[in-house]
PDB file of C-alpha atoms in Angstrom:
ATOM      1  CA  UNK F1485      86.151  86.919  84.030  1.00  0.00           C
ATOM      2  CA  UNK F1486      86.145  83.518  82.569  1.00  0.00           C
ATOM      3  CA  UNK F1487      89.641  82.522  83.563  1.00  0.00           C
ATOM      4  CA  UNK F1488      90.403  83.592  87.119  1.00  0.00           C
ATOM      5  CA  UNK F1489      93.993  83.492  88.177  1.00  0.00           C
ATOM      6  CA  UNK F1490      95.100  81.375  91.057  1.00  0.00           C
ATOM      7  CA  UNK F1491      98.490  81.284  92.784  1.00  0.00           C
ATOM      8  CA  UNK F1492     100.450  78.902  94.840  1.00  0.00           C
ATOM      9  CA  UNK F1493     101.921  79.722  98.229  1.00  0.00           C
ATOM     10  CA  UNK F1494     101.125  82.238 100.877  1.00  0.00           C
ATOM     11  CA  UNK F1495     101.791  85.164  98.584  1.00  0.00           C
ATOM     12  CA  UNK F1496     104.177  88.126  98.415  1.00  0.00           C
ATOM     13  CA  UNK F1497     104.057  91.688  99.782  1.00  0.00           C
ATOM     14  CA  UNK F1498     101.864  92.889  96.946  1.00  0.00           C
ATOM     15  CA  UNK F1499      99.136  90.330  97.412  1.00  0.00           C
ATOM     16  CA  UNK F1500     100.338  88.120  94.503  1.00  0.00           C
ATOM     17  CA  UNK F1501     101.935  84.735  94.318  1.00  0.00           C
ATOM     18  CA  UNK F1502     103.310  82.380  91.707  1.00  0.00           C
ATOM     19  CA  UNK F1503     100.480  82.812  89.161  1.00  0.00           C
ATOM     20  CA  UNK F1504      98.980  79.954  87.227  1.00  0.00           C
ATOM     21  CA  UNK F1505      95.856  80.111  85.123  1.00  0.00           C
ATOM     22  CA  UNK F1506      92.850  77.884  85.945  1.00  0.00           C
ATOM     23  CA  UNK F1507      89.414  77.641  84.385  1.00  0.00           C
ATOM     24  CA  UNK F1508      86.068  77.396  86.022  1.00  0.00           C
ATOM     25  CA  UNK F1509      84.992  73.751  86.481  1.00  0.00           C
ATOM     26  CA  UNK F1510      88.539  72.396  86.460  1.00  0.00           C
ATOM     27  CA  UNK F1511      90.420  71.293  89.521  1.00  0.00           C
ATOM     28  CA  UNK F1512      92.592  73.901  91.234  1.00  0.00           C
ATOM     29  CA  UNK F1513      95.667  73.361  93.418  1.00  0.00           C
ATOM     30  CA  UNK F1514      95.216  76.463  95.551  1.00  0.00           C
ATOM     31  CA  UNK F1515      92.756  77.964  97.997  1.00  0.00           C
ATOM     32  CA  UNK F1516      92.533  81.776  98.256  1.00  0.00           C
ATOM     33  CA  UNK F1517      91.549  83.565 101.442  1.00  0.00           C
ATOM     34  CA  UNK F1518      90.590  87.270 101.209  1.00  0.00           C
ATOM     35  CA  UNK F1519      90.485  89.482 104.268  1.00  0.00           C
ATOM     36  CA  UNK F1520      88.359  92.581 103.932  1.00  0.00           C
ATOM     37  CA  UNK F1521      88.091  95.731 106.017  1.00  0.00           C
ATOM     38  CA  UNK F1522      87.478  99.388 105.184  1.00  0.00           C
ATOM     39  CA  UNK F1523      90.787 101.128 104.304  1.00  0.00           C
ATOM     40  CA  UNK F1524      93.028  98.066 103.977  1.00  0.00           C
ATOM     41  CA  UNK F1525      95.645  99.715 106.177  1.00  0.00           C
ATOM     42  CA  UNK F1526      94.747  98.449 109.654  1.00  0.00           C
ATOM     43  CA  UNK F1527      92.545  95.419 110.372  1.00  0.00           C
ATOM     44  CA  UNK F1528      92.758  93.464 107.149  1.00  0.00           C
ATOM     45  CA  UNK F1529      96.570  93.862 106.827  1.00  0.00           C
ATOM     46  CA  UNK F1530      96.952  92.600 110.360  1.00  0.00           C
ATOM     47  CA  UNK F1531      94.638  89.707 109.676  1.00  0.00           C
ATOM     48  CA  UNK F1532      96.294  88.883 106.320  1.00  0.00           C
ATOM     49  CA  UNK F1533      99.855  88.860 107.671  1.00  0.00           C
ATOM     50  CA  UNK F1534      98.938  87.020 110.892  1.00  0.00           C
ATOM     51  CA  UNK F1535      97.145  84.292 108.854  1.00  0.00           C
ATOM     52  CA  UNK F1536     100.226  83.916 106.684  1.00  0.00           C
ATOM     53  CA  UNK F1537     102.448  83.795 109.765  1.00  0.00           C
ATOM     54  CA  UNK F1538     100.388  81.165 111.491  1.00  0.00           C
ATOM     55  CA  UNK F1539     100.033  79.017 108.381  1.00  0.00           C
ATOM     56  CA  UNK F1540     103.763  79.175 107.857  1.00  0.00           C
ATOM     57  CA  UNK F1541     104.349  78.101 111.421  1.00  0.00           C
ATOM     58  CA  UNK F1542     102.174  75.069 110.931  1.00  0.00           C
ATOM     59  CA  UNK F1543     102.787  74.008 107.310  1.00  0.00           C
ATOM     60  CA  UNK F1544     105.994  75.742 106.166  1.00  0.00           C
ATOM     61  CA  UNK F1545     106.633  78.649 103.884  1.00  0.00           C
ATOM     62  CA  UNK F1546     104.455  77.479 100.930  1.00  0.00           C
ATOM     63  CA  UNK F1547     101.392  76.870 103.085  1.00  0.00           C
ATOM     64  CA  UNK F1548     100.373  73.815 101.061  1.00  0.00           C
ATOM     65  CA  UNK F1549      98.514  75.848  98.428  1.00  0.00           C
ATOM     66  CA  UNK F1550      96.871  78.489 100.673  1.00  0.00           C
ATOM     67  CA  UNK F1551      96.966  82.050  99.338  1.00  0.00           C
ATOM     68  CA  UNK F1552      96.228  84.855 101.768  1.00  0.00           C
ATOM     69  CA  UNK F1553      95.542  88.462 100.717  1.00  0.00           C
ATOM     70  CA  UNK F1554      93.443  91.499 101.626  1.00  0.00           C
ATOM     71  CA  UNK F1555      91.532  94.500 100.268  1.00  0.00           C
ATOM     72  CA  UNK F1556      89.361  97.361 101.580  1.00  0.00           C
ATOM     73  CA  UNK F1557      85.836  98.380 100.635  1.00  0.00           C
ATOM     74  CA  UNK F1558      87.205 101.976 100.650  1.00  0.00           C
ATOM     75  CA  UNK F1559      90.762 100.807 100.227  1.00  0.00           C
ATOM     76  CA  UNK F1560      93.658 103.277 100.279  1.00  0.00           C
ATOM     77  CA  UNK F1561      95.050 102.104  96.965  1.00  0.00           C
ATOM     78  CA  UNK F1562      98.832 101.952  97.099  1.00  0.00           C
ATOM     79  CA  UNK F1563      99.000 103.077 100.725  1.00  0.00           C
ATOM     80  CA  UNK F1564     101.378 101.533 103.286  1.00  0.00           C
ATOM     81  CA  UNK F1565     100.154  99.738 106.332  1.00  0.00           C
ATOM     82  CA  UNK F1566      99.545 101.973 109.347  1.00  0.00           C
ATOM     83  CA  UNK F1567     102.633 102.177 111.601  1.00  0.00           C
ATOM     84  CA  UNK F1568     100.729 100.842 114.604  1.00  0.00           C
ATOM     85  CA  UNK F1569      99.533  97.872 112.612  1.00  0.00           C
ATOM     86  CA  UNK F1570     103.135  97.089 111.731  1.00  0.00           C
ATOM     87  CA  UNK F1571     104.023  97.275 115.475  1.00  0.00           C
ATOM     88  CA  UNK F1572     101.202  94.829 116.286  1.00  0.00           C
ATOM     89  CA  UNK F1573     102.532  92.371 113.683  1.00  0.00           C
ATOM     90  CA  UNK F1574     106.046  92.721 115.050  1.00  0.00           C
ATOM     91  CA  UNK F1575     104.632  91.802 118.491  1.00  0.00           C
ATOM     92  CA  UNK F1576     103.538  88.466 117.017  1.00  0.00           C
ATOM     93  CA  UNK F1577     106.751  87.947 115.037  1.00  0.00           C
ATOM     94  CA  UNK F1578     104.894  88.400 111.744  1.00  0.00           C
ATOM     95  CA  UNK F1579     106.278  90.092 108.648  1.00  0.00           C
ATOM     96  CA  UNK F1580     104.762  93.463 107.743  1.00  0.00           C
ATOM     97  CA  UNK F1581     107.217  94.292 104.915  1.00  0.00           C
ATOM     98  CA  UNK F1582     106.201  95.147 101.373  1.00  0.00           C
ATOM     99  CA  UNK F1583     102.559  95.642 102.058  1.00  0.00           C
ATOM    100  CA  UNK F1584     100.541  97.836  99.638  1.00  0.00           C
ATOM    101  CA  UNK F1585      96.917  98.734 100.255  1.00  0.00           C
ATOM    102  CA  UNK F1586      94.288  98.158  97.634  1.00  0.00           C
ATOM    103  CA  UNK F1587      90.592  98.672  96.926  1.00  0.00           C
ATOM    104  CA  UNK F1588      88.267  95.709  96.745  1.00  0.00           C
ATOM    105  CA  UNK F1589      87.398  94.818  93.226  1.00  0.00           C
ATOM    106  CA  UNK F1590      85.078  92.320  91.640  1.00  0.00           C
ATOM    107  CA  UNK F1591      88.017  90.150  90.546  1.00  0.00           C
ATOM    108  CA  UNK F1592      89.167  89.764  94.141  1.00  0.00           C
ATOM    109  CA  UNK F1593      85.793  88.402  95.147  1.00  0.00           C
ATOM    110  CA  UNK F1594      85.564  86.165  92.083  1.00  0.00           C
ATOM    111  CA  UNK F1595      88.941  84.562  92.815  1.00  0.00           C
ATOM    112  CA  UNK F1596      88.393  84.090  96.571  1.00  0.00           C
ATOM    113  CA  UNK F1597      87.503  80.733  98.001  1.00  0.00           C
ATOM    114  CA  UNK F1598      86.874  82.249 101.445  1.00  0.00           C
ATOM    115  CA  UNK F1599      86.202  85.889 102.282  1.00  0.00           C
ATOM    116  CA  UNK F1600      86.596  86.906 105.927  1.00  0.00           C
ATOM    117  CA  UNK F1601      85.495  90.439 106.818  1.00  0.00           C
ATOM    118  CA  UNK F1602      86.089  92.686 109.874  1.00  0.00           C
ATOM    119  CA  UNK F1603      82.399  93.547 110.306  1.00  0.00           C
ATOM    120  CA  UNK F1604      78.885  92.608 109.248  1.00  0.00           C
ATOM    121  CA  UNK F1605      78.753  95.703 107.072  1.00  0.00           C
ATOM    122  CA  UNK F1606      81.804  94.572 105.151  1.00  0.00           C
ATOM    123  CA  UNK F1607      80.243  91.120 104.749  1.00  0.00           C
ATOM    124  CA  UNK F1608      77.069  92.711 103.370  1.00  0.00           C
ATOM    125  CA  UNK F1609      79.108  94.806 100.912  1.00  0.00           C
ATOM    126  CA  UNK F1610      81.007  91.815  99.639  1.00  0.00           C
ATOM    127  CA  UNK F1611      77.835  89.763  99.146  1.00  0.00           C
ATOM    128  CA  UNK F1612      76.148  92.681  97.395  1.00  0.00           C
ATOM    129  CA  UNK F1613      78.870  92.535  94.696  1.00  0.00           C
ATOM    130  CA  UNK F1614      77.364  89.217  93.609  1.00  0.00           C
ATOM    131  CA  UNK F1615      79.560  86.503  92.170  1.00  0.00           C
ATOM    132  CA  UNK F1616      77.810  83.873  94.387  1.00  0.00           C
ATOM    133  CA  UNK F1617      79.826  85.197  97.312  1.00  0.00           C
ATOM    134  CA  UNK F1618      77.169  84.539  99.985  1.00  0.00           C
ATOM    135  CA  UNK F1619      78.165  80.966 100.887  1.00  0.00           C
ATOM    136  CA  UNK F1620      81.886  81.763 101.175  1.00  0.00           C
ATOM    137  CA  UNK F1621      81.736  85.175 102.918  1.00  0.00           C
ATOM    138  CA  UNK F1622      81.759  85.448 106.688  1.00  0.00           C
ATOM    139  CA  UNK F1623      82.901  87.880 109.309  1.00  0.00           C
ATOM    140  CA  UNK F1624      86.119  86.620 110.895  1.00  0.00           C
ATOM    141  CA  UNK F1625      84.509  86.086 114.280  1.00  0.00           C
ATOM    142  CA  UNK F1626      81.419  84.418 112.716  1.00  0.00           C
ATOM    143  CA  UNK F1627      83.624  81.975 110.834  1.00  0.00           C
ATOM    144  CA  UNK F1628      85.573  81.262 114.089  1.00  0.00           C
ATOM    145  CA  UNK F1629      82.321  80.488 115.933  1.00  0.00           C
ATOM    146  CA  UNK F1630      81.181  78.109 113.220  1.00  0.00           C
ATOM    147  CA  UNK F1631      84.554  76.402 112.860  1.00  0.00           C
ATOM    148  CA  UNK F1632      84.649  75.654 116.552  1.00  0.00           C
ATOM    149  CA  UNK F1633      81.438  73.679 116.151  1.00  0.00           C
ATOM    150  CA  UNK F1634      82.813  71.483 113.314  1.00  0.00           C
ATOM    151  CA  UNK F1635      84.263  68.111 114.290  1.00  0.00           C
ATOM    152  CA  UNK F1636      87.732  67.948 112.772  1.00  0.00           C
ATOM    153  CA  UNK F1637      87.297  64.270 112.227  1.00  0.00           C
ATOM    154  CA  UNK F1638      84.625  65.053 109.573  1.00  0.00           C
ATOM    155  CA  UNK F1639      87.154  67.015 107.454  1.00  0.00           C
ATOM    156  CA  UNK F1640      89.609  65.445 104.953  1.00  0.00           C
ATOM    157  CA  UNK F1641      92.909  64.634 106.590  1.00  0.00           C
ATOM    158  CA  UNK F1642      95.873  66.876 105.852  1.00  0.00           C
ATOM    159  CA  UNK F1643      97.402  64.004 103.949  1.00  0.00           C
ATOM    160  CA  UNK F1644      94.747  64.676 101.271  1.00  0.00           C
ATOM    161  CA  UNK F1645      95.970  68.271 100.960  1.00  0.00           C
ATOM    162  CA  UNK F1646      95.157  71.477 102.752  1.00  0.00           C
ATOM    163  CA  UNK F1647      93.215  72.756  99.725  1.00  0.00           C
ATOM    164  CA  UNK F1648      90.690  69.891  99.826  1.00  0.00           C
ATOM    165  CA  UNK F1649      90.420  70.340 103.633  1.00  0.00           C
ATOM    166  CA  UNK F1650      89.888  74.066 103.411  1.00  0.00           C
ATOM    167  CA  UNK F1651      87.078  73.732 100.805  1.00  0.00           C
ATOM    168  CA  UNK F1652      85.347  71.152 103.023  1.00  0.00           C
ATOM    169  CA  UNK F1653      85.668  73.481 106.008  1.00  0.00           C
ATOM    170  CA  UNK F1654      83.962  76.323 104.183  1.00  0.00           C
ATOM    171  CA  UNK F1655      81.115  74.097 103.096  1.00  0.00           C
ATOM    172  CA  UNK F1656      80.623  72.800 106.653  1.00  0.00           C
ATOM    173  CA  UNK F1657      80.644  76.329 108.075  1.00  0.00           C
ATOM    174  CA  UNK F1658      78.150  77.521 105.549  1.00  0.00           C
ATOM    175  CA  UNK F1659      75.855  74.669 106.428  1.00  0.00           C
ATOM    176  CA  UNK F1660      75.940  75.643 110.091  1.00  0.00           C
ATOM    177  CA  UNK F1661      75.119  79.319 109.524  1.00  0.00           C
ATOM    178  CA  UNK F1662      71.642  80.078 110.775  1.00  0.00           C
ATOM    179  CA  UNK F1663      71.964  77.425 113.506  1.00  0.00           C
ATOM    180  CA  UNK F1664      74.752  79.071 115.526  1.00  0.00           C
ATOM    181  CA  UNK F1665      73.857  82.722 115.895  1.00  0.00           C
ATOM    182  CA  UNK F1666      75.979  85.375 117.492  1.00  0.00           C
ATOM    183  CA  UNK F1667      75.093  85.986 121.159  1.00  0.00           C
ATOM    184  CA  UNK F1668      75.128  89.731 120.571  1.00  0.00           C
ATOM    185  CA  UNK F1669      75.259  92.072 117.576  1.00  0.00           C
ATOM    186  CA  UNK F1670      78.776  93.153 118.612  1.00  0.00           C
ATOM    187  CA  UNK F1671      80.115  89.585 118.880  1.00  0.00           C
ATOM    188  CA  UNK F1672      80.915  89.354 115.124  1.00  0.00           C
ATOM    189  CA  UNK F1673      82.622  92.766 114.881  1.00  0.00           C
ATOM    190  CA  UNK F1674      86.283  93.734 114.919  1.00  0.00           C
ATOM    191  CA  UNK F1675      86.230  97.487 115.469  1.00  0.00           C
ATOM    192  CA  UNK F1676      88.352  99.913 113.462  1.00  0.00           C
ATOM    193  CA  UNK F1677      91.522 101.116 115.295  1.00  0.00           C
ATOM    194  CA  UNK F1678      92.343 103.723 112.597  1.00  0.00           C
ATOM    195  CA  UNK F1679      93.696 106.844 114.308  1.00  0.00           C
ATOM    196  CA  UNK F1680      93.619 105.169 117.757  1.00  0.00           C
ATOM    197  CA  UNK F1681      96.666 104.846 120.061  1.00  0.00           C
ATOM    198  CA  UNK F1682      98.880 101.783 119.990  1.00  0.00           C
ATOM    199  CA  UNK F1683      97.151 100.270 123.028  1.00  0.00           C
ATOM    200  CA  UNK F1684      93.918  99.993 121.116  1.00  0.00           C
ATOM    201  CA  UNK F1685      95.684  98.554 118.047  1.00  0.00           C
ATOM    202  CA  UNK F1686      97.204  95.884 120.299  1.00  0.00           C
ATOM    203  CA  UNK F1687      93.789  95.018 121.704  1.00  0.00           C
ATOM    204  CA  UNK F1688      92.508  94.630 118.190  1.00  0.00           C
ATOM    205  CA  UNK F1689      95.507  92.477 117.334  1.00  0.00           C
ATOM    206  CA  UNK F1690      94.745  90.265 120.280  1.00  0.00           C
ATOM    207  CA  UNK F1691      91.137  89.871 119.124  1.00  0.00           C
ATOM    208  CA  UNK F1692      92.258  88.954 115.657  1.00  0.00           C
ATOM    209  CA  UNK F1693      94.789  86.494 117.022  1.00  0.00           C
ATOM    210  CA  UNK F1694      92.225  84.845 119.249  1.00  0.00           C
ATOM    211  CA  UNK F1695      89.769  84.558 116.279  1.00  0.00           C
ATOM    212  CA  UNK F1696      92.381  83.299 113.820  1.00  0.00           C
ATOM    213  CA  UNK F1697      94.030  80.545 115.870  1.00  0.00           C
ATOM    214  CA  UNK F1698      91.116  78.046 115.686  1.00  0.00           C
ATOM    215  CA  UNK F1699      90.520  78.883 112.040  1.00  0.00           C
ATOM    216  CA  UNK F1700      94.131  78.175 111.020  1.00  0.00           C
ATOM    217  CA  UNK F1701      94.145  75.062 113.159  1.00  0.00           C
ATOM    218  CA  UNK F1702      90.993  73.804 111.428  1.00  0.00           C
ATOM    219  CA  UNK F1703      92.371  74.759 107.956  1.00  0.00           C
ATOM    220  CA  UNK F1704      95.671  73.074 108.432  1.00  0.00           C
ATOM    221  CA  UNK F1705      94.830  70.317 110.883  1.00  0.00           C
ATOM    222  CA  UNK F1706      97.812  71.432 112.905  1.00  0.00           C
ATOM    223  CA  UNK F1707      97.465  73.031 116.344  1.00  0.00           C
ATOM    224  CA  UNK F1708      99.539  75.976 117.462  1.00  0.00           C
ATOM    225  CA  UNK F1709     102.681  75.144 119.333  1.00  0.00           C
ATOM    226  CA  UNK F1710     102.500  75.627 123.085  1.00  0.00           C
TER     227      UNK F1710
END
């Protein structure tokens, strides 16, 4: 693909946004975040919609050029989000409407500026697809750990645009990888709640919320409201 598409805004219910065409090597006015899990009906939809929700709270509806979407390595193409996942999103006041599951494709990885996965296995699968994805693919919890170690003062100010700030954040996180290792193997995993009761879904939602909050704060330069 020589002319990847890039959108503006947080995106709509079918993972698309206002589409513009950009070309490799030319400046872009958007930054695309791709959340990846297995079926794209539980973890990655929760993470996608919570990210959109938190960005909108901080920056407004358009999100300053951030696009947030998701896919699954064994994605249930065309499937709705799991009902318990919708309930978890409702708990946080996030919008679950219009979601449609999809399988991870090469084009999704090519277009992504940052790929955040539920587990290390998902990360390995994304990287194995090629497309120079290694430096921009992390597990969610791994990225959180790295982001917490980055001095916000070293990032471009929000006045320069959230896209510029987001690209700098990914570069800084990639530079730290290998220096800040996970304390345990399990520390970078968000386990699959598929088929589990609502209580487990809610615990997974809390994990995702805790991991996302510092990431969105670093991306936007705006802390969550107390």
